[in-house]
Amino acid sequence: MQIHVVEQGESLWRISQKYGSDMNQIVLLNQLNNPDTLVIGQSLVIPDPVREYVVQPGDSVYAIAQRIGVSIEELAKVNNITNPAQIYAGEMLILPYFSHEVKPGENLWSIASRYGTTVNQLAQVNSIANPALIYPGQTLRVPALPRPLIEVNAYTTKLNASGSQEVRALGRNFTYLSLFMYAIQEDGSITERDEQPVLDAAASTGALPLLVLTNFSNGSFDSDLAATLLRSAQLQDALITNLLEVMGQKGYRGVNVDFEYVYQTDRDNYNDFLRRLTERLRPQGFLVSTALAPKISADQKGLLYEAHDYETQANIVDFIVLMTYEWGWAGGRPWAIAPINKVREVLDYAVTVIPRDKILMGMPLYGRDWKIPWVEGTLARTVNPVEAVQLAANYGVAIQYNEEYQSPFFRYTDNNGQEHEVWFEDARSVQAKYDTSELPSTYHPYGSLEVGASWVITTFVS
């Protein structure tokens, strides 16, 4: 897989020829509504025809396996497909094997070293009785490298039938699926949700559902609501009892606590609540995690940060999601949602007080469209990556790329003469975030994760 940035005068056909890739596969992978209209500066994910295959409409695992000459089991294993009947057009599969033509002077050992496999594996896959006997021009099958063992969490706000469909299509990429949200109430109860379609979808893909618990009320995070709970052990006990009942009934596997704008005076109370929560949930097999604001120091000022105690919470919970996004927030000035320089500052601090294997770096898969000149009190519109590119196409403007922030953006003027500025995420910006978290560059699920403005992906920092 490669990333191609569209230049002046390029067509999709010419790009597909350049990489030897199938044009239809590029269309599906990048969700191109109109393949004849490309935008200068647009990032395209190009599948490697030798190593990758993009599922076409009407495909089945059986048909794909037959076409490439492998078993269903081999294809399913390398792609973590738990249900062979559940694949979707547009998702990219890794081929279990690719071909290598032996060059003069090569031997099985040098070929194995080049591709990160072993002589025994190559000999077994190719039915070679004598590993010393290979010859120039011979075509060998080389097994694909196994995908890196990482854990991925996805937040979604779509808890309806549409959300269910997205989870069925994407869920096998996720370790956890965090359903946003249940909110606490002043009497220790929690709000009601009808999210069963999404829970069923998660179960069908093997993603472990996490209940996101918040102090959200009347359209925003409520500091006073959090204080009411955190200052009462009795209310906390009632809340945890209610939480356990809902989680048990609906099949949740853990909770992700997302308390925001907590008063600084409730910092220790928040930590004590998490201790009480883990003491009751862990013995019943539930995971406990938190979502924390993006801090660059322990004593960072501001209501968003002061009660979020990185070091102490790391000693209490199973893992921590760092909200390394929302610099470009809806109510603020136009800016990259997750500028890479700011993300790095947060991670540089976080790894000094939180074990690396407990840190999940947040990565947004959405963007924002601001009216400019920006006026305080106005709100930007949220867009997904496909919508952002379509906006640029509709108004005939090129997409630019900010190297400092590693983020795409563009400006346009709408039909009413209003100027706009759009920042969003594309393949380049997502790759930059994976590289920052030091995940192996061979693992890059962006092509199958660009659906919907509700997604936030989090991955462990290595």
Short mmCIF file of C-alpha atoms in Angstrom, two decimals:
data_model
loop_
_atom_site.label_atom_id
_atom_site.label_comp_id
_atom_site.label_asym_id
_atom_site.label_seq_id
_atom_site.Cartn_x
_atom_site.Cartn_y
_atom_site.Cartn_z
CA MET A 1 0.00 0.00 0.00
CA GLN A 2 1.19 3.46 -0.90
CA ILE A 3 -0.13 6.99 -0.55
CA HIS A 4 -0.39 9.11 -3.69
CA VAL A 5 -1.07 12.86 -3.67
CA VAL A 6 -2.95 14.01 -6.76
CA GLU A 7 -1.13 16.53 -8.96
CA GLN A 8 -2.35 18.93 -11.64
CA GLY A 9 -3.68 17.11 -14.72
CA GLU A 10 -3.64 13.60 -13.28
CA SER A 11 -6.45 11.13 -13.92
CA LEU A 12 -7.35 8.07 -11.91
CA TRP A 13 -6.51 5.88 -14.90
CA ARG A 14 -3.01 7.37 -15.15
CA ILE A 15 -2.47 6.94 -11.40
CA SER A 16 -3.62 3.31 -11.51
CA GLN A 17 -1.23 2.64 -14.40
CA LYS A 18 1.65 4.25 -12.52
CA TYR A 19 1.26 1.80 -9.63
CA GLY A 20 0.00 -1.18 -11.62
CA SER A 21 -3.12 -1.15 -9.46
CA ASP A 22 -6.72 -1.86 -10.43
CA MET A 23 -8.72 1.36 -10.87
CA ASN A 24 -11.91 -0.11 -9.40
CA GLN A 25 -10.03 -1.15 -6.27
CA ILE A 26 -8.69 2.39 -5.82
CA VAL A 27 -12.21 3.77 -6.24
CA LEU A 28 -13.68 1.49 -3.60
CA LEU A 29 -10.83 1.82 -1.13
CA ASN A 30 -10.96 5.61 -1.21
CA GLN A 31 -14.76 5.87 -1.41
CA LEU A 32 -14.60 7.99 -4.57
CA ASN A 33 -18.12 9.06 -5.46
CA ASN A 34 -16.99 10.43 -8.83
CA PRO A 35 -13.77 8.79 -10.08
CA ASP A 36 -13.60 11.30 -12.94
CA THR A 37 -13.20 14.21 -10.50
CA LEU A 38 -9.98 14.31 -8.52
CA VAL A 39 -8.80 17.23 -6.40
CA ILE A 40 -5.27 18.60 -6.55
CA GLY A 41 -3.68 17.71 -3.20
CA GLN A 42 -6.09 14.83 -2.53
CA SER A 43 -4.49 11.79 -0.88
CA LEU A 44 -5.28 8.40 -2.36
CA VAL A 45 -4.48 5.07 -0.77
CA ILE A 46 -3.15 2.78 -3.52
CA PRO A 47 -3.38 -0.97 -2.86
CA ASP A 48 -0.40 -3.11 -3.79
CA PRO A 49 -1.80 -5.60 -6.34
CA VAL A 50 0.80 -8.17 -5.37
CA ARG A 51 0.07 -8.11 -1.64
CA GLU A 52 -3.39 -6.58 -1.15
CA TYR A 53 -6.90 -6.97 -2.51
CA VAL A 54 -9.87 -4.62 -2.14
CA VAL A 55 -13.19 -6.43 -1.84
CA GLN A 56 -15.50 -5.79 -4.80
CA PRO A 57 -19.33 -5.83 -4.76
CA GLY A 58 -20.51 -9.43 -4.90
CA ASP A 59 -17.22 -10.88 -3.65
CA SER A 60 -17.10 -13.66 -1.09
CA VAL A 61 -14.20 -15.05 0.91
CA TYR A 62 -14.60 -18.31 -0.99
CA ALA A 63 -14.46 -16.61 -4.40
CA ILE A 64 -11.44 -14.47 -3.47
CA ALA A 65 -9.60 -17.48 -2.04
CA GLN A 66 -10.29 -19.47 -5.21
CA ARG A 67 -9.12 -16.61 -7.41
CA ILE A 68 -5.77 -16.18 -5.66
CA GLY A 69 -5.20 -19.88 -5.03
CA VAL A 70 -5.33 -20.09 -1.24
CA SER A 71 -7.64 -21.73 1.25
CA ILE A 72 -10.47 -19.89 2.97
CA GLU A 73 -8.75 -20.60 6.29
CA GLU A 74 -5.48 -18.99 5.15
CA LEU A 75 -7.22 -15.87 3.86
CA ALA A 76 -9.37 -15.56 6.98
CA LYS A 77 -6.45 -16.04 9.36
CA VAL A 78 -4.16 -13.38 7.91
CA ASN A 79 -7.04 -10.87 7.88
CA ASN A 80 -8.58 -11.72 11.27
CA ILE A 81 -11.88 -12.67 9.60
CA THR A 82 -13.94 -14.47 12.24
CA ASN A 83 -17.04 -14.74 10.05
CA PRO A 84 -16.22 -15.53 6.38
CA ALA A 85 -19.77 -14.54 5.41
CA GLN A 86 -19.17 -11.02 6.71
CA ILE A 87 -16.93 -9.06 4.35
CA TYR A 88 -17.77 -5.74 2.74
CA ALA A 89 -17.01 -4.00 -0.53
CA GLY A 90 -14.21 -1.50 -0.09
CA GLU A 91 -12.28 -3.22 2.68
CA MET A 92 -8.68 -4.11 1.96
CA LEU A 93 -7.48 -7.67 2.54
CA ILE A 94 -3.91 -8.81 2.91
CA LEU A 95 -3.02 -11.68 0.58
CA PRO A 96 -1.57 -14.67 2.48
CA TYR A 97 1.20 -15.02 -0.11
CA PHE A 98 2.90 -12.95 -2.78
CA SER A 99 5.25 -13.98 -5.58
CA HIS A 100 9.00 -13.55 -5.91
CA GLU A 101 10.98 -14.39 -9.01
CA VAL A 102 14.40 -15.76 -8.15
CA LYS A 103 17.24 -13.58 -9.45
CA PRO A 104 20.76 -14.79 -10.38
CA GLY A 105 22.89 -15.12 -7.25
CA GLU A 106 19.93 -15.40 -4.86
CA ASN A 107 19.44 -18.31 -2.53
CA LEU A 108 16.62 -19.31 -0.21
CA TRP A 109 18.39 -17.80 2.81
CA SER A 110 18.80 -14.35 1.20
CA ILE A 111 15.19 -14.34 0.00
CA ALA A 112 13.92 -15.35 3.43
CA SER A 113 15.99 -12.60 5.07
CA ARG A 114 14.69 -10.01 2.63
CA TYR A 115 11.06 -10.73 3.43
CA GLY A 116 11.33 -11.45 7.16
CA THR A 117 10.51 -15.14 6.89
CA THR A 118 12.55 -18.34 7.29
CA VAL A 119 14.14 -20.85 4.95
CA ASN A 120 11.94 -23.58 6.40
CA GLN A 121 8.77 -21.57 5.76
CA LEU A 122 9.75 -20.87 2.16
CA ALA A 123 10.69 -24.49 1.57
CA GLN A 124 7.42 -25.75 3.08
CA VAL A 125 5.17 -23.30 1.23
CA ASN A 126 6.85 -24.06 -2.10
CA SER A 127 7.29 -27.83 -1.55
CA ILE A 128 11.07 -27.53 -1.96
CA ALA A 129 12.71 -30.77 -0.89
CA ASN A 130 16.26 -29.40 -1.11
CA PRO A 131 16.54 -25.75 0.01
CA ALA A 132 19.91 -25.48 -1.75
CA LEU A 133 18.31 -26.13 -5.15
CA ILE A 134 16.53 -23.08 -6.54
CA TYR A 135 17.21 -21.48 -9.90
CA PRO A 136 16.93 -18.05 -11.59
CA GLY A 137 13.48 -17.41 -13.05
CA GLN A 138 11.76 -19.70 -10.56
CA THR A 139 8.66 -18.17 -8.97
CA LEU A 140 8.34 -18.64 -5.23
CA ARG A 141 5.38 -17.99 -2.97
CA VAL A 142 6.38 -15.85 0.00
CA PRO A 143 4.12 -15.83 3.08
CA ALA A 144 2.86 -12.41 4.14
CA LEU A 145 4.17 -11.10 7.43
CA PRO A 146 1.64 -11.44 10.25
CA ARG A 147 -0.06 -8.20 11.24
CA PRO A 148 1.53 -6.54 14.28
CA LEU A 149 -0.15 -7.45 17.55
CA ILE A 150 -1.60 -4.13 18.65
CA GLU A 151 -4.79 -3.12 20.40
CA VAL A 152 -7.17 -0.62 18.83
CA ASN A 153 -10.11 1.15 20.42
CA ALA A 154 -12.79 2.98 18.44
CA TYR A 155 -15.25 5.52 19.82
CA THR A 156 -18.55 5.85 18.02
CA THR A 157 -21.58 8.04 18.64
CA LYS A 158 -23.73 6.20 16.10
CA LEU A 159 -25.78 3.78 18.18
CA ASN A 160 -28.49 3.15 15.57
CA ALA A 161 -28.89 0.85 12.56
CA SER A 162 -26.41 2.95 10.56
CA GLY A 163 -23.85 2.59 13.32
CA SER A 164 -24.48 -1.14 13.46
CA GLN A 165 -23.72 -1.46 9.76
CA GLU A 166 -20.45 0.46 10.16
CA VAL A 167 -19.38 -1.73 13.06
CA ARG A 168 -20.12 -4.91 11.11
CA ALA A 169 -17.95 -3.62 8.29
CA LEU A 170 -15.08 -2.32 10.44
CA GLY A 171 -15.29 -4.13 13.77
CA ARG A 172 -12.71 -6.82 13.07
CA ASN A 173 -10.11 -4.02 13.03
CA PHE A 174 -10.93 -3.13 16.64
CA THR A 175 -10.00 -4.65 19.97
CA TYR A 176 -12.49 -2.45 21.82
CA LEU A 177 -15.55 -0.53 20.70
CA SER A 178 -16.42 2.36 23.04
CA LEU A 179 -20.07 3.37 22.74
CA PHE A 180 -20.59 7.03 23.50
CA MET A 181 -22.35 7.48 25.90
CA TYR A 182 -24.14 6.89 29.21
CA ALA A 183 -24.32 9.93 31.50
CA ILE A 184 -24.39 9.94 35.28
CA GLN A 185 -27.33 11.57 37.09
CA GLU A 186 -27.55 13.31 40.44
CA ASP A 187 -29.20 10.35 42.18
CA GLY A 188 -26.52 7.85 41.14
CA SER A 189 -28.50 6.44 38.22
CA ILE A 190 -27.39 6.57 34.59
CA THR A 191 -29.25 7.57 31.46
CA GLU A 192 -30.93 4.97 29.30
CA ARG A 193 -29.77 4.06 25.80
CA ASP A 194 -31.02 1.75 23.06
CA GLU A 195 -27.72 0.61 21.58
CA GLN A 196 -28.44 -3.10 21.17
CA PRO A 197 -27.97 -3.13 17.36
CA VAL A 198 -24.41 -1.84 17.77
CA LEU A 199 -23.70 -4.26 20.63
CA ASP A 200 -24.89 -7.14 18.45
CA ALA A 201 -22.66 -5.93 15.63
CA ALA A 202 -19.66 -5.75 17.97
CA ALA A 203 -20.31 -9.31 19.12
CA SER A 204 -20.41 -10.53 15.52
CA THR A 205 -16.94 -9.08 14.83
CA GLY A 206 -15.24 -9.91 18.13
CA ALA A 207 -14.80 -6.27 19.22
CA LEU A 208 -15.14 -5.93 23.00
CA PRO A 209 -17.79 -3.29 23.83
CA LEU A 210 -16.94 -0.66 26.44
CA LEU A 211 -19.59 1.55 28.07
CA VAL A 212 -18.50 5.20 28.01
CA LEU A 213 -19.57 6.89 31.25
CA THR A 214 -19.66 10.70 31.27
CA ASN A 215 -20.73 13.74 33.25
CA PHE A 216 -22.55 15.08 30.18
CA SER A 217 -25.76 17.02 30.78
CA ASN A 218 -27.83 19.50 28.76
CA GLY A 219 -25.43 19.53 25.83
CA SER A 220 -22.11 19.87 27.65
CA PHE A 221 -19.86 18.34 30.30
CA ASP A 222 -21.14 19.44 33.72
CA SER A 223 -18.57 20.23 36.42
CA ASP A 224 -21.21 20.47 39.14
CA LEU A 225 -22.71 17.10 38.21
CA ALA A 226 -19.28 15.50 38.51
CA ALA A 227 -18.74 17.20 41.86
CA THR A 228 -22.06 15.90 43.21
CA LEU A 229 -21.00 12.34 42.46
CA LEU A 230 -17.34 12.59 43.41
CA ARG A 231 -18.08 14.11 46.81
CA SER A 232 -20.47 11.36 47.89
CA ALA A 233 -19.36 7.78 48.55
CA GLN A 234 -23.01 6.79 48.85
CA LEU A 235 -23.85 8.10 45.39
CA GLN A 236 -20.77 6.41 43.95
CA ASP A 237 -21.82 3.05 45.38
CA ALA A 238 -25.29 3.49 43.90
CA LEU A 239 -23.82 4.48 40.54
CA ILE A 240 -21.51 1.46 40.43
CA THR A 241 -24.39 -0.86 41.33
CA ASN A 242 -26.50 0.60 38.51
CA LEU A 243 -23.55 0.43 36.16
CA LEU A 244 -22.92 -3.24 36.92
CA GLU A 245 -26.56 -4.06 36.29
CA VAL A 246 -26.59 -2.38 32.86
CA MET A 247 -23.24 -3.85 31.83
CA GLY A 248 -24.30 -7.33 32.86
CA GLN A 249 -27.65 -7.13 31.10
CA LYS A 250 -26.28 -5.77 27.83
CA GLY A 251 -23.03 -7.66 27.56
CA TYR A 252 -20.49 -4.88 28.03
CA ARG A 253 -16.93 -5.99 28.78
CA GLY A 254 -15.75 -2.85 30.51
CA VAL A 255 -16.23 0.85 31.17
CA ASN A 256 -14.41 3.90 29.85
CA VAL A 257 -14.82 6.85 32.24
CA ASP A 258 -14.83 10.18 30.43
CA PHE A 259 -15.32 12.83 33.12
CA GLU A 260 -14.36 16.22 31.70
CA TYR A 261 -14.08 19.70 33.22
CA VAL A 262 -13.84 18.27 36.72
CA TYR A 263 -13.02 20.83 39.41
CA GLN A 264 -9.39 20.84 40.57
CA THR A 265 -10.63 20.40 44.13
CA ASP A 266 -12.13 17.04 43.07
CA ARG A 267 -8.85 15.64 41.73
CA ASP A 268 -8.32 13.28 44.68
CA ASN A 269 -12.04 12.48 44.79
CA TYR A 270 -11.87 11.41 41.14
CA ASN A 271 -8.93 9.11 41.88
CA ASP A 272 -10.78 7.63 44.87
CA PHE A 273 -13.86 7.01 42.71
CA LEU A 274 -11.72 5.10 40.20
CA ARG A 275 -10.29 2.98 43.03
CA ARG A 276 -13.80 2.18 44.24
CA LEU A 277 -14.88 1.41 40.67
CA THR A 278 -12.03 -0.99 39.95
CA GLU A 279 -12.44 -2.73 43.31
CA ARG A 280 -15.98 -3.71 42.35
CA LEU A 281 -15.64 -4.24 38.59
CA ARG A 282 -12.35 -6.13 38.28
CA PRO A 283 -13.42 -9.15 40.38
CA GLN A 284 -16.31 -9.60 37.93
CA GLY A 285 -13.98 -9.54 34.93
CA PHE A 286 -14.68 -6.01 33.69
CA LEU A 287 -12.03 -3.64 32.32
CA VAL A 288 -11.77 -0.08 33.64
CA SER A 289 -10.22 2.71 31.59
CA THR A 290 -10.34 6.49 31.46
CA ALA A 291 -10.20 9.21 28.81
CA LEU A 292 -7.94 12.10 29.79
CA ALA A 293 -7.32 15.59 28.45
CA PRO A 294 -4.11 16.20 26.45
CA LYS A 295 -1.65 17.50 29.06
CA ILE A 296 2.01 18.46 28.63
CA SER A 297 2.81 18.76 32.35
CA ALA A 298 1.49 17.52 35.68
CA ASP A 299 0.54 21.01 36.86
CA GLN A 300 -1.03 22.28 33.64
CA LYS A 301 -3.60 24.93 34.45
CA GLY A 302 -7.18 24.98 33.26
CA LEU A 303 -10.46 23.34 34.22
CA LEU A 304 -10.06 20.74 31.48
CA TYR A 305 -6.71 19.52 32.85
CA GLU A 306 -6.26 20.01 36.57
CA ALA A 307 -8.26 17.04 37.89
CA HIS A 308 -6.82 14.61 35.35
CA ASP A 309 -4.01 12.92 37.25
CA TYR A 310 -2.02 10.92 34.68
CA GLU A 311 0.34 9.18 37.09
CA THR A 312 -2.19 8.19 39.75
CA GLN A 313 -4.83 7.03 37.30
CA ALA A 314 -2.23 4.93 35.49
CA ASN A 315 -1.72 3.03 38.74
CA ILE A 316 -5.44 2.39 39.11
CA VAL A 317 -6.98 1.64 35.70
CA ASP A 318 -6.19 -0.88 32.96
CA PHE A 319 -5.41 1.70 30.29
CA ILE A 320 -5.78 5.41 29.51
CA VAL A 321 -7.07 7.03 26.34
CA LEU A 322 -5.33 10.34 25.70
CA MET A 323 -7.59 12.79 23.91
CA THR A 324 -4.91 13.94 21.48
CA TYR A 325 -7.39 15.78 19.30
CA GLU A 326 -9.77 18.76 19.42
CA TRP A 327 -7.17 21.50 19.20
CA GLY A 328 -9.29 22.60 16.29
CA TRP A 329 -12.56 22.36 18.21
CA ALA A 330 -15.98 23.41 16.93
CA GLY A 331 -16.17 26.57 19.06
CA GLY A 332 -12.60 27.71 18.48
CA ARG A 333 -10.56 29.24 15.68
CA PRO A 334 -9.81 27.24 12.51
CA TRP A 335 -6.95 24.85 13.18
CA ALA A 336 -5.89 21.26 12.64
CA ILE A 337 -7.96 18.88 14.75
CA ALA A 338 -4.85 16.98 15.88
CA PRO A 339 -1.68 18.91 14.90
CA ILE A 340 1.17 16.43 15.10
CA ASN A 341 3.52 18.78 16.96
CA LYS A 342 0.94 19.15 19.76
CA VAL A 343 0.24 15.42 19.80
CA ARG A 344 3.95 14.73 20.24
CA GLU A 345 4.21 17.15 23.17
CA VAL A 346 1.44 15.28 24.98
CA LEU A 347 2.98 11.88 24.32
CA ASP A 348 6.44 13.09 25.37
CA TYR A 349 5.02 14.01 28.77
CA ALA A 350 2.69 11.04 29.09
CA VAL A 351 5.40 8.40 28.71
CA THR A 352 7.26 9.88 31.69
CA VAL A 353 4.40 9.09 34.10
CA ILE A 354 2.29 6.37 32.43
CA PRO A 355 3.62 2.96 31.35
CA ARG A 356 3.70 2.87 27.55
CA ASP A 357 1.58 -0.25 27.42
CA LYS A 358 -1.22 1.65 29.17
CA ILE A 359 -1.34 4.62 26.79
CA LEU A 360 -3.75 4.81 23.86
CA MET A 361 -3.17 7.74 21.52
CA GLY A 362 -6.36 9.31 20.20
CA MET A 363 -6.70 9.85 16.47
CA PRO A 364 -9.73 11.65 14.96
CA LEU A 365 -11.30 10.57 11.69
CA TYR A 366 -13.26 13.77 11.15
CA GLY A 367 -12.70 17.39 10.26
CA ARG A 368 -14.29 20.81 10.65
CA ASP A 369 -15.59 23.51 8.32
CA TRP A 370 -15.30 27.03 9.77
CA LYS A 371 -16.74 30.26 8.43
CA ILE A 372 -14.02 32.92 8.12
CA PRO A 373 -13.18 35.48 9.28
CA TRP A 374 -13.87 33.50 12.45
CA VAL A 375 -16.27 35.12 14.91
CA GLU A 376 -16.18 34.14 18.57
CA GLY A 377 -19.35 32.30 19.58
CA THR A 378 -19.84 30.63 16.20
CA LEU A 379 -19.57 26.86 15.71
CA ALA A 380 -17.81 24.97 12.93
CA ARG A 381 -19.57 22.18 11.07
CA THR A 382 -18.18 18.68 11.52
CA VAL A 383 -17.35 16.77 8.32
CA ASN A 384 -15.84 13.39 7.58
CA PRO A 385 -12.84 12.98 5.24
CA VAL A 386 -14.95 12.01 2.24
CA GLU A 387 -17.22 15.05 2.73
CA ALA A 388 -14.20 17.33 3.06
CA VAL A 389 -12.71 16.20 -0.25
CA GLN A 390 -16.12 16.51 -1.90
CA LEU A 391 -16.36 20.11 -0.68
CA ALA A 392 -13.01 20.91 -2.29
CA ALA A 393 -14.18 19.25 -5.52
CA ASN A 394 -17.51 21.09 -5.53
CA TYR A 395 -15.85 24.49 -5.20
CA GLY A 396 -12.87 23.72 -7.43
CA VAL A 397 -10.13 24.40 -4.87
CA ALA A 398 -6.89 22.53 -4.23
CA ILE A 399 -6.17 20.78 -0.95
CA GLN A 400 -3.08 22.10 0.81
CA TYR A 401 -0.96 20.35 3.45
CA ASN A 402 0.53 21.97 6.53
CA GLU A 403 3.89 20.31 7.17
CA GLU A 404 4.19 21.60 10.75
CA TYR A 405 0.82 20.18 11.76
CA GLN A 406 0.91 17.28 9.26
CA SER A 407 -2.68 18.03 8.35
CA PRO A 408 -4.59 18.83 5.14
CA PHE A 409 -6.68 21.99 4.80
CA PHE A 410 -8.25 24.24 2.18
CA ARG A 411 -10.31 27.40 1.83
CA TYR A 412 -13.32 28.01 -0.36
CA THR A 413 -16.08 30.59 -0.93
CA ASP A 414 -19.65 29.28 -0.94
CA ASN A 415 -22.46 30.33 -3.25
CA ASN A 416 -23.49 33.08 -0.83
CA GLY A 417 -20.04 34.66 -0.89
CA GLN A 418 -19.14 33.33 2.58
CA GLU A 419 -15.50 32.23 2.99
CA HIS A 420 -14.72 28.93 4.70
CA GLU A 421 -11.64 27.14 6.05
CA VAL A 422 -11.62 23.34 6.37
CA TRP A 423 -9.20 21.16 8.32
CA PHE A 424 -9.56 17.39 8.21
CA GLU A 425 -7.65 14.08 8.24
CA ASP A 426 -6.35 12.15 5.24
CA ALA A 427 -4.04 9.20 4.59
CA ARG A 428 -0.92 11.34 5.10
CA SER A 429 -2.02 12.77 8.43
CA VAL A 430 -3.15 9.38 9.70
CA GLN A 431 0.15 7.81 8.66
CA ALA A 432 2.01 10.58 10.52
CA LYS A 433 0.10 9.71 13.68
CA TYR A 434 0.85 6.00 13.36
CA ASP A 435 4.51 6.82 12.82
CA THR A 436 4.49 9.08 15.89
CA SER A 437 3.10 6.29 18.06
CA GLU A 438 5.89 4.09 16.67
CA LEU A 439 3.49 1.50 15.34
CA PRO A 440 5.03 -0.57 12.54
CA SER A 441 4.46 1.24 9.28
CA THR A 442 3.24 -1.98 7.65
CA TYR A 443 0.04 -1.74 9.70
CA HIS A 444 -2.14 0.93 8.18
CA PRO A 445 -5.90 0.40 8.37
CA TYR A 446 -6.81 3.89 7.17
CA GLY A 447 -8.31 2.67 3.95
CA SER A 448 -11.05 0.81 5.80
CA LEU A 449 -11.55 3.35 8.58
CA GLU A 450 -12.57 6.53 6.78
CA VAL A 451 -16.31 6.17 7.28
CA GLY A 452 -18.33 8.64 9.31
CA ALA A 453 -17.51 11.73 11.32
CA SER A 454 -18.23 9.94 14.57
CA TRP A 455 -15.13 7.77 14.65
CA VAL A 456 -12.19 8.38 16.92
CA ILE A 457 -9.55 5.65 16.80
CA THR A 458 -7.11 5.06 19.65
CA THR A 459 -4.01 2.89 19.49
CA PHE A 460 -1.40 1.90 22.04
CA VAL A 461 1.89 3.75 22.02
CA SER A 462 4.81 1.38 21.64
#
